[in-house]
PDB file of C-alpha atoms in Angstrom:
ATOM      1  CA  MET H  10      -0.430  -0.155   0.410  1.00  0.00           C
ATOM      2  CA  ARG H  11       1.263   3.865  -0.596  1.00  0.00           C
ATOM      3  CA  HIS H  12       1.681   5.772   1.772  1.00  0.00           C
ATOM      4  CA  VAL H  13      -0.041   9.396   1.125  1.00  0.00           C
ATOM      5  CA  ARG H  14       0.190  12.395   2.838  1.00  0.00           C
ATOM      6  CA  GLY H  15      -2.572  15.155   2.832  1.00  0.00           C
ATOM      7  CA  SER H  16      -5.689  15.296   4.722  1.00  0.00           C
ATOM      8  CA  PRO H  17      -7.712  12.469   6.121  1.00  0.00           C
ATOM      9  CA  ALA H  18     -10.251  12.149   2.652  1.00  0.00           C
ATOM     10  CA  VAL H  19      -6.937  12.546   0.688  1.00  0.00           C
ATOM     11  CA  GLN H  20      -6.067   9.057   3.097  1.00  0.00           C
ATOM     12  CA  ALA H  21      -8.957   7.382   2.881  1.00  0.00           C
ATOM     13  CA  VAL H  22      -9.616   8.118  -1.189  1.00  0.00           C
ATOM     14  CA  ALA H  23      -5.931   6.630  -1.573  1.00  0.00           C
ATOM     15  CA  ASN H  24      -6.191   3.977   0.598  1.00  0.00           C
ATOM     16  CA  LEU H  25      -9.511   2.998  -1.436  1.00  0.00           C
ATOM     17  CA  TYR H  26      -8.120   3.192  -4.467  1.00  0.00           C
ATOM     18  CA  ASP H  27      -5.704   1.007  -3.675  1.00  0.00           C
ATOM     19  CA  ARG H  28      -7.622  -1.861  -2.357  1.00  0.00           C
ATOM     20  CA  TYR H  29      -9.778  -1.752  -5.598  1.00  0.00           C
ATOM     21  CA  LEU H  30      -6.603  -2.573  -7.898  1.00  0.00           C
ATOM     22  CA  ARG H  31      -5.531  -5.065  -5.527  1.00  0.00           C
ATOM     23  CA  SER H  32      -9.406  -6.174  -6.100  1.00  0.00           C
ATOM     24  CA  LEU H  33      -8.714  -5.874  -9.784  1.00  0.00           C
ATOM     25  CA  GLN H  34      -5.581  -7.951  -9.884  1.00  0.00           C
ATOM     26  CA  ARG H  35      -7.510 -10.924  -7.477  1.00  0.00           C
ATOM     27  CA  TYR H  36     -11.053 -10.297  -9.159  1.00  0.00           C
ATOM     28  CA  PRO H  37     -10.810  -8.851 -11.968  1.00  0.00           C
ATOM     29  CA  VAL H  38     -13.955  -9.845 -13.906  1.00  0.00           C
ATOM     30  CA  THR H  39     -15.808  -9.902 -10.783  1.00  0.00           C
ATOM     31  CA  THR H  40     -15.111  -6.256  -9.580  1.00  0.00           C
ATOM     32  CA  LYS H  41     -15.514  -5.002 -12.759  1.00  0.00           C
ATOM     33  CA  SER H  42     -18.619  -6.493 -13.489  1.00  0.00           C
ATOM     34  CA  LEU H  43     -19.864  -5.073 -10.164  1.00  0.00           C
ATOM     35  CA  THR H  44     -18.372  -1.572 -10.815  1.00  0.00           C
ATOM     36  CA  ALA H  45     -20.170  -1.506 -13.992  1.00  0.00           C
ATOM     37  CA  ALA H  46     -23.963  -2.493 -12.034  1.00  0.00           C
ATOM     38  CA  SER H  47     -22.842   0.320  -9.760  1.00  0.00           C
ATOM     39  CA  VAL H  48     -23.300   2.517 -12.525  1.00  0.00           C
ATOM     40  CA  GLY H  49     -25.660   1.481 -14.873  1.00  0.00           C
ATOM     41  CA  ALA H  50     -27.844   1.736 -11.828  1.00  0.00           C
ATOM     42  CA  ALA H  51     -26.455   5.435 -11.204  1.00  0.00           C
ATOM     43  CA  GLY H  52     -27.466   6.040 -15.296  1.00  0.00           C
ATOM     44  CA  ASP H  53     -30.472   4.615 -15.267  1.00  0.00           C
ATOM     45  CA  ALA H  54     -31.481   6.422 -12.051  1.00  0.00           C
ATOM     46  CA  LEU H  55     -30.576  10.158 -13.450  1.00  0.00           C
ATOM     47  CA  ALA H  56     -32.821   9.194 -16.529  1.00  0.00           C
ATOM     48  CA  GLN H  57     -35.282   8.501 -14.071  1.00  0.00           C
ATOM     49  CA  LEU H  58     -34.859  11.751 -12.134  1.00  0.00           C
ATOM     50  CA  LEU H  59     -34.599  13.116 -15.694  1.00  0.00           C
ATOM     51  CA  GLU H  60     -37.745  12.016 -16.935  1.00  0.00           C
ATOM     52  CA  ARG H  61     -40.147  12.865 -14.028  1.00  0.00           C
ATOM     53  CA  ARG H  62     -38.694  16.786 -14.691  1.00  0.00           C
ATOM     54  CA  GLN H  63     -40.112  16.575 -18.320  1.00  0.00           C
ATOM     55  CA  ARG H  64     -43.482  18.516 -18.658  1.00  0.00           C
ATOM     56  CA  THR H  65     -46.042  18.232 -21.220  1.00  0.00           C
ATOM     57  CA  PRO H  66     -46.387  21.681 -23.137  1.00  0.00           C
ATOM     58  CA  THR H  67     -49.645  22.543 -21.760  1.00  0.00           C
ATOM     59  CA  ALA H  68     -48.417  21.687 -18.337  1.00  0.00           C
ATOM     60  CA  GLU H  69     -45.791  24.199 -19.209  1.00  0.00           C
ATOM     61  CA  ARG H  70     -48.043  26.720 -20.381  1.00  0.00           C
ATOM     62  CA  LEU H  71     -50.704  26.435 -16.632  1.00  0.00           C
ATOM     63  CA  GLY H  72     -47.415  26.185 -14.741  1.00  0.00           C
ATOM     64  CA  ASP H  73     -48.939  22.632 -14.325  1.00  0.00           C
ATOM     65  CA  PRO H  74     -46.151  20.226 -12.793  1.00  0.00           C
ATOM     66  CA  GLY H  75     -48.079  17.124 -13.697  1.00  0.00           C
ATOM     67  CA  PRO H  76     -47.827  13.993 -12.366  1.00  0.00           C
ATOM     68  CA  GLN H  77     -45.197  12.438 -10.703  1.00  0.00           C
ATOM     69  CA  LYS H  78     -44.132   9.233 -12.223  1.00  0.00           C
ATOM     70  CA  PRO H  79     -42.858   6.595  -9.396  1.00  0.00           C
ATOM     71  CA  PHE H  80     -39.009   5.398  -8.966  1.00  0.00           C
ATOM     72  CA  ASN H  81     -39.010   2.407 -10.985  1.00  0.00           C
ATOM     73  CA  TRP H  82     -36.896   0.204  -8.722  1.00  0.00           C
ATOM     74  CA  ARG H  83     -37.010  -3.152 -11.211  1.00  0.00           C
ATOM     75  CA  ARG H  84     -36.356  -0.757 -13.954  1.00  0.00           C
ATOM     76  CA  LEU H  85     -32.651   0.151 -12.107  1.00  0.00           C
ATOM     77  CA  VAL H  86     -32.288  -3.625 -10.893  1.00  0.00           C
ATOM     78  CA  LEU H  87     -33.183  -4.820 -14.835  1.00  0.00           C
ATOM     79  CA  PHE H  88     -30.200  -2.259 -16.246  1.00  0.00           C
ATOM     80  CA  ALA H  89     -27.827  -2.947 -13.473  1.00  0.00           C
ATOM     81  CA  THR H  90     -27.907  -6.432 -13.943  1.00  0.00           C
ATOM     82  CA  PHE H  91     -27.192  -6.035 -17.774  1.00  0.00           C
ATOM     83  CA  MET H  92     -24.340  -3.791 -17.211  1.00  0.00           C
ATOM     84  CA  GLY H  93     -23.037  -6.026 -14.504  1.00  0.00           C
ATOM     85  CA  VAL H  94     -24.115  -9.394 -15.747  1.00  0.00           C
ATOM     86  CA  PHE H  95     -23.315  -8.728 -19.745  1.00  0.00           C
ATOM     87  CA  SER H  96     -21.829  -5.394 -20.593  1.00  0.00           C
ATOM     88  CA  ALA H  97     -18.995  -5.959 -18.177  1.00  0.00           C
ATOM     89  CA  PRO H  98     -17.889  -9.287 -19.159  1.00  0.00           C
ATOM     90  CA  VAL H  99     -18.213  -8.725 -22.654  1.00  0.00           C
ATOM     91  CA  SER H 100     -15.702  -5.437 -22.176  1.00  0.00           C
ATOM     92  CA  HIS H 101     -13.361  -7.108 -19.966  1.00  0.00           C
ATOM     93  CA  TYR H 102     -12.126 -10.068 -22.660  1.00  0.00           C
ATOM     94  CA  TRP H 103     -12.973  -7.289 -25.572  1.00  0.00           C
ATOM     95  CA  TYR H 104     -10.342  -5.073 -24.688  1.00  0.00           C
ATOM     96  CA  LEU H 105      -7.680  -7.706 -23.050  1.00  0.00           C
ATOM     97  CA  TRP H 106      -7.852  -8.758 -26.781  1.00  0.00           C
ATOM     98  CA  LEU H 107      -6.976  -5.149 -28.090  1.00  0.00           C
ATOM     99  CA  SER H 108      -4.251  -4.695 -25.750  1.00  0.00           C
ATOM    100  CA  LYS H 109      -2.959  -7.827 -26.882  1.00  0.00           C
ATOM    101  CA  ARG H 110      -2.913  -7.597 -30.451  1.00  0.00           C
ATOM    102  CA  PHE H 111      -2.282  -3.842 -30.216  1.00  0.00           C
ATOM    103  CA  PRO H 112      -0.360  -3.799 -27.248  1.00  0.00           C
ATOM    104  CA  ALA H 113       1.590  -0.882 -27.988  1.00  0.00           C
ATOM    105  CA  THR H 114       0.632   3.187 -26.753  1.00  0.00           C
ATOM    106  CA  ASN H 115       1.100   5.136 -29.708  1.00  0.00           C
ATOM    107  CA  MET H 116      -1.325   6.472 -31.548  1.00  0.00           C
ATOM    108  CA  VAL H 117      -1.255   4.655 -34.684  1.00  0.00           C
ATOM    109  CA  ALA H 118      -1.906   1.264 -32.339  1.00  0.00           C
ATOM    110  CA  VAL H 119      -4.796   3.267 -29.990  1.00  0.00           C
ATOM    111  CA  SER H 120      -5.837   4.435 -33.599  1.00  0.00           C
ATOM    112  CA  LYS H 121      -6.017   0.567 -34.365  1.00  0.00           C
ATOM    113  CA  ARG H 122      -7.746  -0.330 -31.328  1.00  0.00           C
ATOM    114  CA  VAL H 123     -10.793   2.231 -31.533  1.00  0.00           C
ATOM    115  CA  ALA H 124     -11.351   1.935 -35.123  1.00  0.00           C
ATOM    116  CA  CYS H 125     -12.076  -2.296 -33.960  1.00  0.00           C
ATOM    117  CA  ASP H 126     -13.872  -1.180 -31.271  1.00  0.00           C
ATOM    118  CA  GLN H 127     -15.800   1.552 -33.098  1.00  0.00           C
ATOM    119  CA  LEU H 128     -16.187  -0.759 -36.466  1.00  0.00           C
ATOM    120  CA  LEU H 129     -16.903  -4.421 -35.373  1.00  0.00           C
ATOM    121  CA  MET H 130     -17.506  -4.269 -31.760  1.00  0.00           C
ATOM    122  CA  ALA H 131     -20.282  -0.919 -31.068  1.00  0.00           C
ATOM    123  CA  PRO H 132     -22.586  -2.295 -34.300  1.00  0.00           C
ATOM    124  CA  THR H 133     -22.544  -5.529 -32.469  1.00  0.00           C
ATOM    125  CA  ILE H 134     -23.157  -4.659 -28.794  1.00  0.00           C
ATOM    126  CA  ILE H 135     -25.565  -1.615 -29.433  1.00  0.00           C
ATOM    127  CA  PRO H 136     -28.710  -4.133 -31.035  1.00  0.00           C
ATOM    128  CA  ALA H 137     -27.885  -6.701 -28.912  1.00  0.00           C
ATOM    129  CA  THR H 138     -28.456  -4.074 -25.942  1.00  0.00           C
ATOM    130  CA  LEU H 139     -31.465  -2.217 -27.263  1.00  0.00           C
ATOM    131  CA  PHE H 140     -33.254  -5.737 -28.047  1.00  0.00           C
ATOM    132  CA  PHE H 141     -32.204  -7.425 -24.007  1.00  0.00           C
ATOM    133  CA  LEU H 142     -33.768  -3.874 -22.921  1.00  0.00           C
ATOM    134  CA  GLU H 143     -36.545  -3.941 -25.114  1.00  0.00           C
ATOM    135  CA  TYR H 144     -37.434  -7.418 -24.319  1.00  0.00           C
ATOM    136  CA  ALA H 145     -36.865  -7.755 -20.950  1.00  0.00           C
ATOM    137  CA  GLY H 146     -38.512  -4.111 -20.110  1.00  0.00           C
ATOM    138  CA  ARG H 147     -41.509  -5.858 -21.666  1.00  0.00           C
ATOM    139  CA  LYS H 148     -41.550  -8.913 -19.704  1.00  0.00           C
ATOM    140  CA  PHE H 149     -40.026  -8.073 -16.041  1.00  0.00           C
ATOM    141  CA  VAL H 150     -40.757  -4.107 -15.918  1.00  0.00           C
ATOM    142  CA  ALA H 151     -44.015  -4.104 -17.509  1.00  0.00           C
ATOM    143  CA  GLY H 152     -45.297  -7.136 -16.965  1.00  0.00           C
ATOM    144  CA  GLU H 153     -46.115  -8.507 -20.568  1.00  0.00           C
ATOM    145  CA  ASN H 154     -46.745 -11.425 -21.977  1.00  0.00           C
ATOM    146  CA  GLY H 155     -47.043 -12.737 -25.452  1.00  0.00           C
ATOM    147  CA  ASP H 156     -45.749 -14.698 -29.084  1.00  0.00           C
ATOM    148  CA  GLY H 157     -44.960 -11.089 -30.290  1.00  0.00           C
ATOM    149  CA  LEU H 158     -43.027 -10.152 -27.918  1.00  0.00           C
ATOM    150  CA  LEU H 159     -39.831 -11.485 -29.208  1.00  0.00           C
ATOM    151  CA  ARG H 160     -40.224  -9.807 -32.867  1.00  0.00           C
ATOM    152  CA  HIS H 161     -41.256  -6.619 -31.052  1.00  0.00           C
ATOM    153  CA  ALA H 162     -37.859  -6.343 -29.523  1.00  0.00           C
ATOM    154  CA  LEU H 163     -36.072  -7.398 -32.592  1.00  0.00           C
ATOM    155  CA  GLN H 164     -38.061  -5.047 -34.544  1.00  0.00           C
ATOM    156  CA  VAL H 165     -37.022  -1.858 -31.858  1.00  0.00           C
ATOM    157  CA  ALA H 166     -33.236  -2.689 -32.201  1.00  0.00           C
ATOM    158  CA  SER H 167     -33.522  -2.807 -35.727  1.00  0.00           C
ATOM    159  CA  GLU H 168     -34.979   0.695 -36.185  1.00  0.00           C
ATOM    160  CA  GLU H 169     -33.217   2.453 -32.838  1.00  0.00           C
ATOM    161  CA  THR H 170     -29.403   1.318 -34.019  1.00  0.00           C
ATOM    162  CA  GLY H 171     -28.776   3.900 -36.421  1.00  0.00           C
ATOM    163  CA  ARG H 172     -29.880   6.760 -34.312  1.00  0.00           C
ATOM    164  CA  THR H 173     -27.816   4.709 -31.141  1.00  0.00           C
ATOM    165  CA  LEU H 174     -24.918   4.267 -33.406  1.00  0.00           C
ATOM    166  CA  LEU H 175     -24.706   7.540 -34.881  1.00  0.00           C
ATOM    167  CA  ALA H 176     -24.919   9.067 -30.934  1.00  0.00           C
ATOM    168  CA  ASN H 177     -22.642   6.454 -30.097  1.00  0.00           C
ATOM    169  CA  TRP H 178     -20.123   7.896 -32.849  1.00  0.00           C
ATOM    170  CA  THR H 179     -20.190  11.387 -31.289  1.00  0.00           C
ATOM    171  CA  ILE H 180     -18.853  10.270 -27.776  1.00  0.00           C
ATOM    172  CA  TRP H 181     -17.283   7.190 -27.726  1.00  0.00           C
ATOM    173  CA  PRO H 182     -14.202   7.276 -30.499  1.00  0.00           C
ATOM    174  CA  ILE H 183     -12.859  10.830 -29.147  1.00  0.00           C
ATOM    175  CA  ALA H 184     -13.351   8.769 -24.997  1.00  0.00           C
ATOM    176  CA  GLN H 185     -11.800   5.515 -26.124  1.00  0.00           C
ATOM    177  CA  VAL H 186      -8.592   7.636 -27.825  1.00  0.00           C
ATOM    178  CA  VAL H 187      -7.709   9.093 -24.414  1.00  0.00           C
ATOM    179  CA  ASN H 188      -8.980   5.459 -22.903  1.00  0.00           C
ATOM    180  CA  PHE H 189      -6.078   3.595 -24.931  1.00  0.00           C
ATOM    181  CA  ARG H 190      -3.813   5.917 -25.198  1.00  0.00           C
ATOM    182  CA  PHE H 191      -3.274   7.398 -21.069  1.00  0.00           C
ATOM    183  CA  VAL H 192      -5.345   5.029 -19.105  1.00  0.00           C
ATOM    184  CA  ARG H 193      -3.428   1.765 -17.650  1.00  0.00           C
ATOM    185  CA  ASN H 194      -5.294  -1.501 -19.248  1.00  0.00           C
ATOM    186  CA  GLU H 195      -6.414  -2.947 -15.824  1.00  0.00           C
ATOM    187  CA  LEU H 196      -8.627   0.704 -15.456  1.00  0.00           C
ATOM    188  CA  GLN H 197      -9.752   0.961 -18.863  1.00  0.00           C
ATOM    189  CA  VAL H 198     -13.249  -0.488 -18.185  1.00  0.00           C
ATOM    190  CA  LEU H 199     -13.702   1.363 -15.371  1.00  0.00           C
ATOM    191  CA  PHE H 200     -12.842   4.447 -17.002  1.00  0.00           C
ATOM    192  CA  ALA H 201     -15.499   3.531 -19.656  1.00  0.00           C
ATOM    193  CA  ASN H 202     -18.028   2.884 -17.097  1.00  0.00           C
ATOM    194  CA  LEU H 203     -17.246   6.702 -15.731  1.00  0.00           C
ATOM    195  CA  VAL H 204     -17.697   8.060 -19.146  1.00  0.00           C
ATOM    196  CA  GLY H 205     -20.465   6.077 -19.655  1.00  0.00           C
ATOM    197  CA  VAL H 206     -22.930   7.200 -16.724  1.00  0.00           C
ATOM    198  CA  GLY H 207     -24.520   9.842 -19.826  1.00  0.00           C
ATOM    199  CA  TRP H 208     -24.132   6.777 -22.443  1.00  0.00           C
ATOM    200  CA  ASN H 209     -26.486   4.968 -19.855  1.00  0.00           C
ATOM    201  CA  THR H 210     -28.645   8.122 -19.337  1.00  0.00           C
ATOM    202  CA  PHE H 211     -29.140   8.045 -22.650  1.00  0.00           C
ATOM    203  CA  LEU H 212     -29.618   4.344 -23.313  1.00  0.00           C
ATOM    204  CA  SER H 213     -32.092   3.885 -20.372  1.00  0.00           C
ATOM    205  CA  LEU H 214     -34.331   6.901 -21.825  1.00  0.00           C
ATOM    206  CA  VAL H 215     -34.492   5.431 -24.835  1.00  0.00           C
ATOM    207  CA  ALA H 216     -35.377   1.899 -23.834  1.00  0.00           C
ATOM    208  CA  ALA H 217     -37.718   3.820 -21.444  1.00  0.00           C
ATOM    209  CA  GLU H 218     -39.231   5.850 -24.304  1.00  0.00           C
ATOM    210  CA  ASN H 219     -40.056   2.727 -26.849  1.00  0.00           C
ATOM    211  CA  LEU H 220     -41.909   1.172 -23.647  1.00  0.00           C
ATOM    212  CA  GLN H 221     -43.801   4.415 -23.520  1.00  0.00           C
ATOM    213  CA  LYS H 222     -44.567   4.218 -27.057  1.00  0.00           C
ATOM    214  CA  SER H 223     -45.159   0.017 -27.003  1.00  0.00           C
ATOM    215  CA  HIS H 224     -47.868   0.884 -24.150  1.00  0.00           C
ATOM    216  CA  LYS H 225     -49.761   3.817 -26.076  1.00  0.00           C
ATOM    217  CA  THR H 226     -50.238   1.139 -28.776  1.00  0.00           C
ATOM    218  CA  LEU H 227     -51.517  -1.615 -26.826  1.00  0.00           C
ATOM    219  CA  THR H 228     -53.766   0.965 -24.851  1.00  0.00           C
ATOM    220  CA  LYS H 229     -54.771   2.280 -27.656  1.00  0.00           C
ATOM    221  CA  ALA H 230     -55.245  -1.037 -29.187  1.00  0.00           C
ATOM    222  CA  ASP H 231     -57.960  -2.203 -26.614  1.00  0.00           C
TER     223      ASP H 231
END
């Protein structure tokens, strides 16, 4: 453990950081999964808070805040579970492969890592994420069932992949250049998770918007 001089708060942060590094060395996948789940929960919580602040144009004119939606804990648990069980392990092994395939940290190697990440992984992981959030959200959060649930989730993933991928490319190429160039290999998933708080918020908002659209469609059909 490093000896850090400073205030008790600084020492506490340094000790926590050292413990986190030791945990990464001993249990890399588990540590990254728990971290990703925490970040995923934070992203969904932020998304729900933003949704509660949204008001209709009529309510804006009348100065009426409108009804407040209750906080959806099932949705938060679902998103956190997805991040911890799927996203973090995939990222761990993907980054490990990239670091072995392009071990240097010069800009040529970094550019190759980013190109692989954004042109191979992103177009694969984004539709998979959208499909899971739509299917699991409708089934476990909204409590819906039916033979068309799987087909509907595939349709939503297909329709939303384009705009989500474009949004991804406005954020992640630059973030990954910084990540692969300056961040230690074992901390790269953590860096991506921290940058991903805003991204996870966006994904959660997209998933919630799709669920709301589906609910309105089913209500009209009834």
